[in-house]
């Protein structure tokens, strides 16, 4: 078996991932629960196979994955889909990837780590997106100093959000904000703004609970981690989220690049700083996820819960489009 299934292939990001996977010469099955949309996608992407199934019946899912090597889950919100597909991956021996930006996939992958290792199955949530960006940047900066103690990292999000991302974000809103202290997740002050310089001067960033609190810890074991976001433009929409367009078009994505900045502090208080500049997140995410899937299909993998930076090395992000990491 050397087949990639993209579940949620007819969605905004899933369509791009399907297009990139086909262009990369991968054997792709476009899958999802909406037969009309999957059929339309197949008509547009000539030569791909299709499979239609929902996630309500374990036997149906297992049958759908029986001849699949790697599944890339693009069907958010992930708290609705990750559990069913991760457990199905363990049962069928299929490696699991997704693009999740919420904690659910990562906490579940942590819980299933031992079972996945026993089954010889890799669980790689966040194979693209901010987890790949920030994990690689943190690893790059941490390499510059001995005994790193603390990671403070921020993502600059610009341009509009996709409808799916906005709905996922709204469903995962929480009044509490977490960080990691001495290796444990704890609440922190949601108003504790911190300035970060993404390359054009310092700007205030607000603390948020990002999955990097889990993924950076898992890859580096740095005990203190804080995650922040700076929004510019119309990055977070208001009103009826269901009425939003699928997502930013190619012109808008080209006009709105993403950045990230990180401060790594060592035991003596010395700081290593680095910034990342890359293409728009909605361009980076499917490209990185498909590259991760391609590598997994070529046996560049490890059973259990993995992160992109931990598995592929912190230079992984620089292989995606026009991505640069620079020490400050």
PDB file of C-alpha atoms in Angstrom:
ATOM      1  CA  UNK A   1       0.000   0.000   0.000  1.00  0.00           C
ATOM      2  CA  UNK A   2       1.278   3.449  -0.905  1.00  0.00           C
ATOM      3  CA  UNK A   3      -1.921   5.459  -0.862  1.00  0.00           C
ATOM      4  CA  UNK A   4      -2.780   8.819   0.702  1.00  0.00           C
ATOM      5  CA  UNK A   5      -6.370   9.480   1.674  1.00  0.00           C
ATOM      6  CA  UNK A   6      -7.366  13.113   2.189  1.00  0.00           C
ATOM      7  CA  UNK A   7     -10.498  13.211   4.326  1.00  0.00           C
ATOM      8  CA  UNK A   8     -12.412  16.465   4.030  1.00  0.00           C
ATOM      9  CA  UNK A   9     -10.965  16.847   0.550  1.00  0.00           C
ATOM     10  CA  UNK A  10     -13.830  19.023  -0.695  1.00  0.00           C
ATOM     11  CA  UNK A  11     -13.286  21.709   1.959  1.00  0.00           C
ATOM     12  CA  UNK A  12     -11.313  24.895   1.450  1.00  0.00           C
ATOM     13  CA  UNK A  13      -7.936  23.597   2.680  1.00  0.00           C
ATOM     14  CA  UNK A  14      -8.655  20.002   1.677  1.00  0.00           C
ATOM     15  CA  UNK A  15      -9.106  21.013  -1.959  1.00  0.00           C
ATOM     16  CA  UNK A  16      -5.713  22.716  -1.984  1.00  0.00           C
ATOM     17  CA  UNK A  17      -4.111  19.711  -0.305  1.00  0.00           C
ATOM     18  CA  UNK A  18      -5.659  17.401  -2.904  1.00  0.00           C
ATOM     19  CA  UNK A  19      -4.354  19.585  -5.728  1.00  0.00           C
ATOM     20  CA  UNK A  20      -0.839  19.699  -4.220  1.00  0.00           C
ATOM     21  CA  UNK A  21      -0.809  15.950  -3.568  1.00  0.00           C
ATOM     22  CA  UNK A  22      -1.804  15.208  -7.128  1.00  0.00           C
ATOM     23  CA  UNK A  23       0.859  17.613  -8.439  1.00  0.00           C
ATOM     24  CA  UNK A  24       3.425  15.806  -6.266  1.00  0.00           C
ATOM     25  CA  UNK A  25       2.553  12.540  -8.004  1.00  0.00           C
ATOM     26  CA  UNK A  26       1.030  10.869  -4.956  1.00  0.00           C
ATOM     27  CA  UNK A  27      -1.617   8.176  -5.207  1.00  0.00           C
ATOM     28  CA  UNK A  28      -4.565  10.111  -3.767  1.00  0.00           C
ATOM     29  CA  UNK A  29      -8.033   9.129  -2.598  1.00  0.00           C
ATOM     30  CA  UNK A  30     -10.252  12.178  -2.078  1.00  0.00           C
ATOM     31  CA  UNK A  31     -12.722  11.357   0.683  1.00  0.00           C
ATOM     32  CA  UNK A  32     -15.469  12.966   2.719  1.00  0.00           C
ATOM     33  CA  UNK A  33     -19.077  12.612   3.740  1.00  0.00           C
ATOM     34  CA  UNK A  34     -20.688  14.808   1.035  1.00  0.00           C
ATOM     35  CA  UNK A  35     -21.002  12.720  -2.112  1.00  0.00           C
ATOM     36  CA  UNK A  36     -21.967  15.641  -4.368  1.00  0.00           C
ATOM     37  CA  UNK A  37     -18.958  17.717  -3.348  1.00  0.00           C
ATOM     38  CA  UNK A  38     -16.531  14.790  -3.607  1.00  0.00           C
ATOM     39  CA  UNK A  39     -17.882  13.901  -7.050  1.00  0.00           C
ATOM     40  CA  UNK A  40     -17.468  17.502  -8.189  1.00  0.00           C
ATOM     41  CA  UNK A  41     -13.902  17.578  -6.865  1.00  0.00           C
ATOM     42  CA  UNK A  42     -13.067  14.383  -8.765  1.00  0.00           C
ATOM     43  CA  UNK A  43     -14.401  15.922 -11.958  1.00  0.00           C
ATOM     44  CA  UNK A  44     -12.109  18.912 -11.470  1.00  0.00           C
ATOM     45  CA  UNK A  45      -9.071  16.868 -10.410  1.00  0.00           C
ATOM     46  CA  UNK A  46      -8.965  14.260 -13.132  1.00  0.00           C
ATOM     47  CA  UNK A  47      -7.358  10.966 -12.206  1.00  0.00           C
ATOM     48  CA  UNK A  48      -7.975  10.879  -8.460  1.00  0.00           C
ATOM     49  CA  UNK A  49      -9.993   8.200  -6.722  1.00  0.00           C
ATOM     50  CA  UNK A  50     -12.865   9.024  -4.395  1.00  0.00           C
ATOM     51  CA  UNK A  51     -14.482   7.509  -1.339  1.00  0.00           C
ATOM     52  CA  UNK A  52     -17.583   8.731   0.499  1.00  0.00           C
ATOM     53  CA  UNK A  53     -18.237   7.828   4.132  1.00  0.00           C
ATOM     54  CA  UNK A  54     -19.191   9.459   7.414  1.00  0.00           C
ATOM     55  CA  UNK A  55     -17.536   8.895  10.792  1.00  0.00           C
ATOM     56  CA  UNK A  56     -20.502   7.377  12.600  1.00  0.00           C
ATOM     57  CA  UNK A  57     -19.740   3.667  12.105  1.00  0.00           C
ATOM     58  CA  UNK A  58     -16.383   2.091  13.009  1.00  0.00           C
ATOM     59  CA  UNK A  59     -16.819  -0.773  10.548  1.00  0.00           C
ATOM     60  CA  UNK A  60     -17.490   1.624   7.675  1.00  0.00           C
ATOM     61  CA  UNK A  61     -14.438   3.711   8.562  1.00  0.00           C
ATOM     62  CA  UNK A  62     -12.204   0.641   8.866  1.00  0.00           C
ATOM     63  CA  UNK A  63     -13.355  -0.656   5.508  1.00  0.00           C
ATOM     64  CA  UNK A  64     -12.648   2.736   3.926  1.00  0.00           C
ATOM     65  CA  UNK A  65      -9.104   2.769   5.364  1.00  0.00           C
ATOM     66  CA  UNK A  66      -8.283  -0.868   4.648  1.00  0.00           C
ATOM     67  CA  UNK A  67      -6.032  -0.097   1.662  1.00  0.00           C
ATOM     68  CA  UNK A  68      -4.759   3.301   2.833  1.00  0.00           C
ATOM     69  CA  UNK A  69      -1.201   3.930   4.039  1.00  0.00           C
ATOM     70  CA  UNK A  70      -1.582   7.503   5.310  1.00  0.00           C
ATOM     71  CA  UNK A  71      -4.671   9.557   6.065  1.00  0.00           C
ATOM     72  CA  UNK A  72      -4.548  13.358   6.100  1.00  0.00           C
ATOM     73  CA  UNK A  73      -7.561  14.655   8.005  1.00  0.00           C
ATOM     74  CA  UNK A  74      -8.617  18.084   6.698  1.00  0.00           C
ATOM     75  CA  UNK A  75     -12.132  17.930   8.150  1.00  0.00           C
ATOM     76  CA  UNK A  76     -12.454  20.405  10.968  1.00  0.00           C
ATOM     77  CA  UNK A  77     -13.534  21.236  13.576  1.00  0.00           C
ATOM     78  CA  UNK A  78     -11.197  18.481  14.712  1.00  0.00           C
ATOM     79  CA  UNK A  79     -12.962  17.799  17.988  1.00  0.00           C
ATOM     80  CA  UNK A  80     -15.633  16.248  15.743  1.00  0.00           C
ATOM     81  CA  UNK A  81     -13.338  14.125  13.546  1.00  0.00           C
ATOM     82  CA  UNK A  82      -9.924  13.442  15.092  1.00  0.00           C
ATOM     83  CA  UNK A  83     -11.051  10.867  17.653  1.00  0.00           C
ATOM     84  CA  UNK A  84     -12.860   8.638  15.152  1.00  0.00           C
ATOM     85  CA  UNK A  85     -10.044   8.732  12.605  1.00  0.00           C
ATOM     86  CA  UNK A  86      -7.183   8.316  15.101  1.00  0.00           C
ATOM     87  CA  UNK A  87      -8.812   5.264  16.643  1.00  0.00           C
ATOM     88  CA  UNK A  88      -9.519   3.886  13.174  1.00  0.00           C
ATOM     89  CA  UNK A  89      -5.853   4.392  12.277  1.00  0.00           C
ATOM     90  CA  UNK A  90      -4.808   2.299  15.270  1.00  0.00           C
ATOM     91  CA  UNK A  91      -7.199  -0.467  14.244  1.00  0.00           C
ATOM     92  CA  UNK A  92      -6.192  -0.493  10.564  1.00  0.00           C
ATOM     93  CA  UNK A  93      -2.462   0.350  10.746  1.00  0.00           C
ATOM     94  CA  UNK A  94      -2.902   3.594   8.803  1.00  0.00           C
ATOM     95  CA  UNK A  95      -0.699   6.558   9.779  1.00  0.00           C
ATOM     96  CA  UNK A  96      -2.673   9.648  10.848  1.00  0.00           C
ATOM     97  CA  UNK A  97      -1.959  13.297   9.961  1.00  0.00           C
ATOM     98  CA  UNK A  98      -4.093  16.409  10.340  1.00  0.00           C
ATOM     99  CA  UNK A  99      -3.937  20.231  10.230  1.00  0.00           C
ATOM    100  CA  UNK A 100      -5.516  20.939  13.603  1.00  0.00           C
ATOM    101  CA  UNK A 101      -4.996  24.280  15.319  1.00  0.00           C
ATOM    102  CA  UNK A 102      -6.956  23.364  18.463  1.00  0.00           C
ATOM    103  CA  UNK A 103      -5.709  21.261  21.362  1.00  0.00           C
ATOM    104  CA  UNK A 104      -8.033  18.258  20.944  1.00  0.00           C
ATOM    105  CA  UNK A 105      -5.911  16.353  18.429  1.00  0.00           C
ATOM    106  CA  UNK A 106      -2.716  16.835  20.419  1.00  0.00           C
ATOM    107  CA  UNK A 107      -4.156  15.832  23.769  1.00  0.00           C
ATOM    108  CA  UNK A 108      -5.686  12.759  22.170  1.00  0.00           C
ATOM    109  CA  UNK A 109      -2.415  11.868  20.426  1.00  0.00           C
ATOM    110  CA  UNK A 110      -0.630  12.141  23.789  1.00  0.00           C
ATOM    111  CA  UNK A 111      -3.171   9.800  25.357  1.00  0.00           C
ATOM    112  CA  UNK A 112      -2.859   7.287  22.500  1.00  0.00           C
ATOM    113  CA  UNK A 113       0.934   7.459  22.225  1.00  0.00           C
ATOM    114  CA  UNK A 114       1.658   4.065  23.817  1.00  0.00           C
ATOM    115  CA  UNK A 115      -1.099   2.311  21.852  1.00  0.00           C
ATOM    116  CA  UNK A 116       0.121   3.881  18.621  1.00  0.00           C
ATOM    117  CA  UNK A 117       3.688   2.735  19.264  1.00  0.00           C
ATOM    118  CA  UNK A 118       2.442  -0.787  19.979  1.00  0.00           C
ATOM    119  CA  UNK A 119       0.445  -0.735  16.728  1.00  0.00           C
ATOM    120  CA  UNK A 120       3.337   0.715  14.710  1.00  0.00           C
ATOM    121  CA  UNK A 121       1.171   3.720  13.789  1.00  0.00           C
ATOM    122  CA  UNK A 122       2.283   7.344  13.630  1.00  0.00           C
ATOM    123  CA  UNK A 123       0.024  10.115  14.931  1.00  0.00           C
ATOM    124  CA  UNK A 124       1.106  13.473  13.493  1.00  0.00           C
ATOM    125  CA  UNK A 125      -1.464  16.167  14.295  1.00  0.00           C
ATOM    126  CA  UNK A 126      -0.563  19.623  13.022  1.00  0.00           C
ATOM    127  CA  UNK A 127       1.441  18.273  10.098  1.00  0.00           C
ATOM    128  CA  UNK A 128       1.009  21.713   8.538  1.00  0.00           C
ATOM    129  CA  UNK A 129       0.064  25.158   9.808  1.00  0.00           C
ATOM    130  CA  UNK A 130       1.220  27.039  12.874  1.00  0.00           C
ATOM    131  CA  UNK A 131       2.473  23.915  14.660  1.00  0.00           C
ATOM    132  CA  UNK A 132       4.957  23.252  11.869  1.00  0.00           C
ATOM    133  CA  UNK A 133       5.931  26.938  11.685  1.00  0.00           C
ATOM    134  CA  UNK A 134       6.309  27.588  15.409  1.00  0.00           C
ATOM    135  CA  UNK A 135       7.806  24.213  16.266  1.00  0.00           C
ATOM    136  CA  UNK A 136      10.539  24.646  13.672  1.00  0.00           C
ATOM    137  CA  UNK A 137      11.239  28.228  14.761  1.00  0.00           C
ATOM    138  CA  UNK A 138      11.455  27.240  18.431  1.00  0.00           C
ATOM    139  CA  UNK A 139      13.833  24.376  17.615  1.00  0.00           C
ATOM    140  CA  UNK A 140      15.982  26.662  15.461  1.00  0.00           C
ATOM    141  CA  UNK A 141      16.350  29.282  18.202  1.00  0.00           C
ATOM    142  CA  UNK A 142      16.766  26.740  21.022  1.00  0.00           C
ATOM    143  CA  UNK A 143      19.689  25.176  19.173  1.00  0.00           C
ATOM    144  CA  UNK A 144      21.655  28.389  19.665  1.00  0.00           C
ATOM    145  CA  UNK A 145      21.888  28.139  23.470  1.00  0.00           C
ATOM    146  CA  UNK A 146      22.587  25.485  26.069  1.00  0.00           C
ATOM    147  CA  UNK A 147      19.936  24.447  28.591  1.00  0.00           C
ATOM    148  CA  UNK A 148      16.948  26.448  27.311  1.00  0.00           C
ATOM    149  CA  UNK A 149      14.455  27.102  30.071  1.00  0.00           C
ATOM    150  CA  UNK A 150      11.640  29.161  28.561  1.00  0.00           C
ATOM    151  CA  UNK A 151       9.964  29.640  25.170  1.00  0.00           C
ATOM    152  CA  UNK A 152       7.925  32.756  24.433  1.00  0.00           C
ATOM    153  CA  UNK A 153       6.597  32.490  20.897  1.00  0.00           C
ATOM    154  CA  UNK A 154       4.111  34.488  18.844  1.00  0.00           C
ATOM    155  CA  UNK A 155       2.355  34.147  15.498  1.00  0.00           C
ATOM    156  CA  UNK A 156       1.385  37.119  13.346  1.00  0.00           C
ATOM    157  CA  UNK A 157      -1.894  36.316  11.579  1.00  0.00           C
ATOM    158  CA  UNK A 158      -2.958  38.645   8.785  1.00  0.00           C
ATOM    159  CA  UNK A 159      -5.616  38.574   6.100  1.00  0.00           C
ATOM    160  CA  UNK A 160      -9.025  36.964   6.471  1.00  0.00           C
ATOM    161  CA  UNK A 161      -9.849  33.567   7.950  1.00  0.00           C
ATOM    162  CA  UNK A 162     -11.543  30.712   6.170  1.00  0.00           C
ATOM    163  CA  UNK A 163     -15.099  29.847   7.176  1.00  0.00           C
ATOM    164  CA  UNK A 164     -13.935  26.524   8.645  1.00  0.00           C
ATOM    165  CA  UNK A 165     -11.156  28.138  10.702  1.00  0.00           C
ATOM    166  CA  UNK A 166     -13.519  30.792  12.039  1.00  0.00           C
ATOM    167  CA  UNK A 167     -16.078  28.184  13.081  1.00  0.00           C
ATOM    168  CA  UNK A 168     -13.394  26.012  14.710  1.00  0.00           C
ATOM    169  CA  UNK A 169     -12.008  29.012  16.581  1.00  0.00           C
ATOM    170  CA  UNK A 170     -15.461  30.074  17.801  1.00  0.00           C
ATOM    171  CA  UNK A 171     -16.268  26.562  19.025  1.00  0.00           C
ATOM    172  CA  UNK A 172     -13.004  26.401  20.961  1.00  0.00           C
ATOM    173  CA  UNK A 173     -13.152  29.822  22.622  1.00  0.00           C
ATOM    174  CA  UNK A 174     -12.303  29.709  26.308  1.00  0.00           C
ATOM    175  CA  UNK A 175     -12.254  32.355  29.011  1.00  0.00           C
ATOM    176  CA  UNK A 176      -9.058  30.833  30.428  1.00  0.00           C
ATOM    177  CA  UNK A 177      -5.662  31.066  28.762  1.00  0.00           C
ATOM    178  CA  UNK A 178      -3.018  28.458  29.417  1.00  0.00           C
ATOM    179  CA  UNK A 179       0.752  28.342  29.382  1.00  0.00           C
ATOM    180  CA  UNK A 180       3.251  25.712  30.499  1.00  0.00           C
ATOM    181  CA  UNK A 181       5.145  26.124  33.776  1.00  0.00           C
ATOM    182  CA  UNK A 182       7.636  23.524  34.999  1.00  0.00           C
ATOM    183  CA  UNK A 183       6.292  21.140  32.376  1.00  0.00           C
ATOM    184  CA  UNK A 184       2.643  21.458  33.412  1.00  0.00           C
ATOM    185  CA  UNK A 185      -0.248  23.307  31.748  1.00  0.00           C
ATOM    186  CA  UNK A 186      -1.556  26.064  34.017  1.00  0.00           C
ATOM    187  CA  UNK A 187      -3.777  29.127  33.638  1.00  0.00           C
ATOM    188  CA  UNK A 188      -2.210  32.511  33.047  1.00  0.00           C
ATOM    189  CA  UNK A 189      -3.418  36.110  32.955  1.00  0.00           C
ATOM    190  CA  UNK A 190      -5.301  36.576  29.631  1.00  0.00           C
ATOM    191  CA  UNK A 191      -4.443  40.293  29.707  1.00  0.00           C
ATOM    192  CA  UNK A 192      -0.691  39.779  30.028  1.00  0.00           C
ATOM    193  CA  UNK A 193       0.275  41.351  26.707  1.00  0.00           C
ATOM    194  CA  UNK A 194       3.865  40.931  25.488  1.00  0.00           C
ATOM    195  CA  UNK A 195       5.680  42.809  22.737  1.00  0.00           C
ATOM    196  CA  UNK A 196       7.240  40.846  19.873  1.00  0.00           C
ATOM    197  CA  UNK A 197       9.192  42.128  16.879  1.00  0.00           C
ATOM    198  CA  UNK A 198       8.300  40.219  13.722  1.00  0.00           C
ATOM    199  CA  UNK A 199      10.775  42.260  11.678  1.00  0.00           C
ATOM    200  CA  UNK A 200       9.136  45.678  11.430  1.00  0.00           C
ATOM    201  CA  UNK A 201       9.220  46.872  15.034  1.00  0.00           C
ATOM    202  CA  UNK A 202       7.706  45.624  18.269  1.00  0.00           C
ATOM    203  CA  UNK A 203       3.932  45.137  18.420  1.00  0.00           C
ATOM    204  CA  UNK A 204       1.733  43.981  21.314  1.00  0.00           C
ATOM    205  CA  UNK A 205       0.628  40.345  21.254  1.00  0.00           C
ATOM    206  CA  UNK A 206      -2.039  38.755  23.420  1.00  0.00           C
ATOM    207  CA  UNK A 207      -1.671  35.354  25.100  1.00  0.00           C
ATOM    208  CA  UNK A 208      -3.657  32.449  23.630  1.00  0.00           C
ATOM    209  CA  UNK A 209      -3.822  28.721  24.198  1.00  0.00           C
ATOM    210  CA  UNK A 210      -2.131  27.248  21.133  1.00  0.00           C
ATOM    211  CA  UNK A 211      -1.388  23.549  20.561  1.00  0.00           C
ATOM    212  CA  UNK A 212       2.298  24.463  20.532  1.00  0.00           C
ATOM    213  CA  UNK A 213       2.086  24.295  24.319  1.00  0.00           C
ATOM    214  CA  UNK A 214       1.906  20.544  23.733  1.00  0.00           C
ATOM    215  CA  UNK A 215       3.897  20.094  20.517  1.00  0.00           C
ATOM    216  CA  UNK A 216       6.926  22.243  21.470  1.00  0.00           C
ATOM    217  CA  UNK A 217       7.032  20.573  24.899  1.00  0.00           C
ATOM    218  CA  UNK A 218       6.805  17.139  23.288  1.00  0.00           C
ATOM    219  CA  UNK A 219       9.657  17.890  20.863  1.00  0.00           C
ATOM    220  CA  UNK A 220      12.000  19.832  23.171  1.00  0.00           C
ATOM    221  CA  UNK A 221      11.007  19.224  26.824  1.00  0.00           C
ATOM    222  CA  UNK A 222      11.592  22.929  27.513  1.00  0.00           C
ATOM    223  CA  UNK A 223       9.593  23.333  30.746  1.00  0.00           C
ATOM    224  CA  UNK A 224       8.166  26.871  30.387  1.00  0.00           C
ATOM    225  CA  UNK A 225       6.234  27.799  27.229  1.00  0.00           C
ATOM    226  CA  UNK A 226       4.035  30.795  26.426  1.00  0.00           C
ATOM    227  CA  UNK A 227       2.151  31.293  23.161  1.00  0.00           C
ATOM    228  CA  UNK A 228       0.861  34.575  21.733  1.00  0.00           C
ATOM    229  CA  UNK A 229      -0.884  35.947  18.652  1.00  0.00           C
ATOM    230  CA  UNK A 230      -0.890  39.319  16.907  1.00  0.00           C
ATOM    231  CA  UNK A 231      -3.827  39.947  14.572  1.00  0.00           C
ATOM    232  CA  UNK A 232      -3.816  42.552  11.841  1.00  0.00           C
ATOM    233  CA  UNK A 233      -6.339  43.501   9.198  1.00  0.00           C
ATOM    234  CA  UNK A 234      -9.586  41.515   9.322  1.00  0.00           C
ATOM    235  CA  UNK A 235      -7.925  38.390  10.668  1.00  0.00           C
ATOM    236  CA  UNK A 236     -10.852  37.437  12.920  1.00  0.00           C
ATOM    237  CA  UNK A 237     -14.337  37.914  11.440  1.00  0.00           C
ATOM    238  CA  UNK A 238     -17.545  38.876  13.200  1.00  0.00           C
ATOM    239  CA  UNK A 239     -21.210  38.209  12.457  1.00  0.00           C
ATOM    240  CA  UNK A 240     -22.654  35.081  10.861  1.00  0.00           C
ATOM    241  CA  UNK A 241     -19.647  32.789  10.399  1.00  0.00           C
ATOM    242  CA  UNK A 242     -21.653  30.387   8.224  1.00  0.00           C
ATOM    243  CA  UNK A 243     -22.090  33.183   5.697  1.00  0.00           C
ATOM    244  CA  UNK A 244     -18.346  33.681   5.232  1.00  0.00           C
ATOM    245  CA  UNK A 245     -16.711  32.680   1.936  1.00  0.00           C
ATOM    246  CA  UNK A 246     -14.725  29.447   1.860  1.00  0.00           C
ATOM    247  CA  UNK A 247     -11.505  31.357   2.466  1.00  0.00           C
ATOM    248  CA  UNK A 248      -9.121  33.983   1.087  1.00  0.00           C
ATOM    249  CA  UNK A 249      -8.485  33.738  -2.647  1.00  0.00           C
ATOM    250  CA  UNK A 250      -5.023  33.443  -4.208  1.00  0.00           C
ATOM    251  CA  UNK A 251      -4.581  37.207  -4.537  1.00  0.00           C
ATOM    252  CA  UNK A 252      -5.434  37.836  -0.880  1.00  0.00           C
ATOM    253  CA  UNK A 253      -3.149  35.042   0.262  1.00  0.00           C
ATOM    254  CA  UNK A 254      -0.295  36.444  -1.816  1.00  0.00           C
ATOM    255  CA  UNK A 255      -0.806  39.875  -0.251  1.00  0.00           C
ATOM    256  CA  UNK A 256      -0.767  38.645   3.366  1.00  0.00           C
ATOM    257  CA  UNK A 257       2.343  36.798   4.493  1.00  0.00           C
ATOM    258  CA  UNK A 258       2.624  35.303   7.986  1.00  0.00           C
ATOM    259  CA  UNK A 259       5.415  35.872  10.482  1.00  0.00           C
ATOM    260  CA  UNK A 260       6.431  34.381  13.803  1.00  0.00           C
ATOM    261  CA  UNK A 261       8.871  35.466  16.500  1.00  0.00           C
ATOM    262  CA  UNK A 262      10.411  33.555  19.387  1.00  0.00           C
ATOM    263  CA  UNK A 263      12.448  34.363  22.496  1.00  0.00           C
ATOM    264  CA  UNK A 264      14.266  31.413  24.087  1.00  0.00           C
ATOM    265  CA  UNK A 265      15.665  32.020  27.582  1.00  0.00           C
ATOM    266  CA  UNK A 266      18.335  29.813  29.165  1.00  0.00           C
ATOM    267  CA  UNK A 267      19.054  28.996  32.812  1.00  0.00           C
ATOM    268  CA  UNK A 268      21.229  32.115  33.217  1.00  0.00           C
ATOM    269  CA  UNK A 269      18.672  34.463  31.665  1.00  0.00           C
ATOM    270  CA  UNK A 270      20.384  34.797  28.294  1.00  0.00           C
ATOM    271  CA  UNK A 271      17.992  35.062  25.346  1.00  0.00           C
ATOM    272  CA  UNK A 272      18.103  33.677  21.805  1.00  0.00           C
ATOM    273  CA  UNK A 273      15.789  35.473  19.368  1.00  0.00           C
ATOM    274  CA  UNK A 274      14.635  34.409  15.908  1.00  0.00           C
ATOM    275  CA  UNK A 275      11.925  35.283  13.409  1.00  0.00           C
ATOM    276  CA  UNK A 276      10.180  33.358  10.667  1.00  0.00           C
ATOM    277  CA  UNK A 277       8.704  34.833   7.514  1.00  0.00           C
ATOM    278  CA  UNK A 278       6.570  32.708   5.220  1.00  0.00           C
ATOM    279  CA  UNK A 279       3.689  32.646   2.793  1.00  0.00           C
ATOM    280  CA  UNK A 280       0.116  33.049   3.958  1.00  0.00           C
ATOM    281  CA  UNK A 281      -0.934  30.392   6.444  1.00  0.00           C
ATOM    282  CA  UNK A 282      -3.621  29.013   4.128  1.00  0.00           C
ATOM    283  CA  UNK A 283      -0.951  28.432   1.489  1.00  0.00           C
ATOM    284  CA  UNK A 284       1.661  27.060   3.910  1.00  0.00           C
ATOM    285  CA  UNK A 285      -0.660  24.653   5.711  1.00  0.00           C
ATOM    286  CA  UNK A 286      -1.692  22.309   2.854  1.00  0.00           C
ATOM    287  CA  UNK A 287       1.784  22.465   1.299  1.00  0.00           C
ATOM    288  CA  UNK A 288       3.429  21.432   4.571  1.00  0.00           C
ATOM    289  CA  UNK A 289       0.835  18.741   5.296  1.00  0.00           C
ATOM    290  CA  UNK A 290       1.238  17.183   1.851  1.00  0.00           C
ATOM    291  CA  UNK A 291       5.028  17.276   2.196  1.00  0.00           C
ATOM    292  CA  UNK A 292       4.707  15.523   5.568  1.00  0.00           C
ATOM    293  CA  UNK A 293       2.395  12.941   3.986  1.00  0.00           C
ATOM    294  CA  UNK A 294       4.823  12.405   1.109  1.00  0.00           C
ATOM    295  CA  UNK A 295       7.626  11.756   3.572  1.00  0.00           C
ATOM    296  CA  UNK A 296       5.464   9.394   5.596  1.00  0.00           C
ATOM    297  CA  UNK A 297       4.620   7.453   2.432  1.00  0.00           C
ATOM    298  CA  UNK A 298       8.378   7.144   1.867  1.00  0.00           C
ATOM    299  CA  UNK A 299       8.789   5.663   5.374  1.00  0.00           C
ATOM    300  CA  UNK A 300      10.182   8.837   6.942  1.00  0.00           C
ATOM    301  CA  UNK A 301       8.142   8.250  10.064  1.00  0.00           C
ATOM    302  CA  UNK A 302       8.166   6.989  13.617  1.00  0.00           C
ATOM    303  CA  UNK A 303       5.334   5.265  15.517  1.00  0.00           C
ATOM    304  CA  UNK A 304       3.521   7.124  18.262  1.00  0.00           C
ATOM    305  CA  UNK A 305       2.732  10.798  18.782  1.00  0.00           C
ATOM    306  CA  UNK A 306       5.082  12.961  16.696  1.00  0.00           C
ATOM    307  CA  UNK A 307       5.481  16.622  15.779  1.00  0.00           C
ATOM    308  CA  UNK A 308       6.717  17.986  12.433  1.00  0.00           C
ATOM    309  CA  UNK A 309       9.814  19.645  13.930  1.00  0.00           C
ATOM    310  CA  UNK A 310      10.581  16.671  16.172  1.00  0.00           C
ATOM    311  CA  UNK A 311      10.200  14.148  13.355  1.00  0.00           C
ATOM    312  CA  UNK A 312      11.667  15.978  10.361  1.00  0.00           C
ATOM    313  CA  UNK A 313      13.991  18.454  12.094  1.00  0.00           C
ATOM    314  CA  UNK A 314      13.574  22.177  12.652  1.00  0.00           C
ATOM    315  CA  UNK A 315      14.550  23.007   9.060  1.00  0.00           C
ATOM    316  CA  UNK A 316      11.345  21.327   7.836  1.00  0.00           C
ATOM    317  CA  UNK A 317       9.517  24.658   7.525  1.00  0.00           C
ATOM    318  CA  UNK A 318      12.201  26.038   5.212  1.00  0.00           C
ATOM    319  CA  UNK A 319      11.350  23.369   2.635  1.00  0.00           C
ATOM    320  CA  UNK A 320       7.828  24.824   2.337  1.00  0.00           C
ATOM    321  CA  UNK A 321       7.393  27.552  -0.285  1.00  0.00           C
ATOM    322  CA  UNK A 322       9.243  30.771   0.511  1.00  0.00           C
ATOM    323  CA  UNK A 323       9.959  30.296   4.234  1.00  0.00           C
ATOM    324  CA  UNK A 324      12.938  31.841   5.997  1.00  0.00           C
ATOM    325  CA  UNK A 325      14.121  31.660   9.614  1.00  0.00           C
ATOM    326  CA  UNK A 326      16.578  34.281  10.835  1.00  0.00           C
ATOM    327  CA  UNK A 327      18.416  34.845  14.110  1.00  0.00           C
ATOM    328  CA  UNK A 328      18.052  38.361  15.547  1.00  0.00           C
TER     329      UNK A 328
END
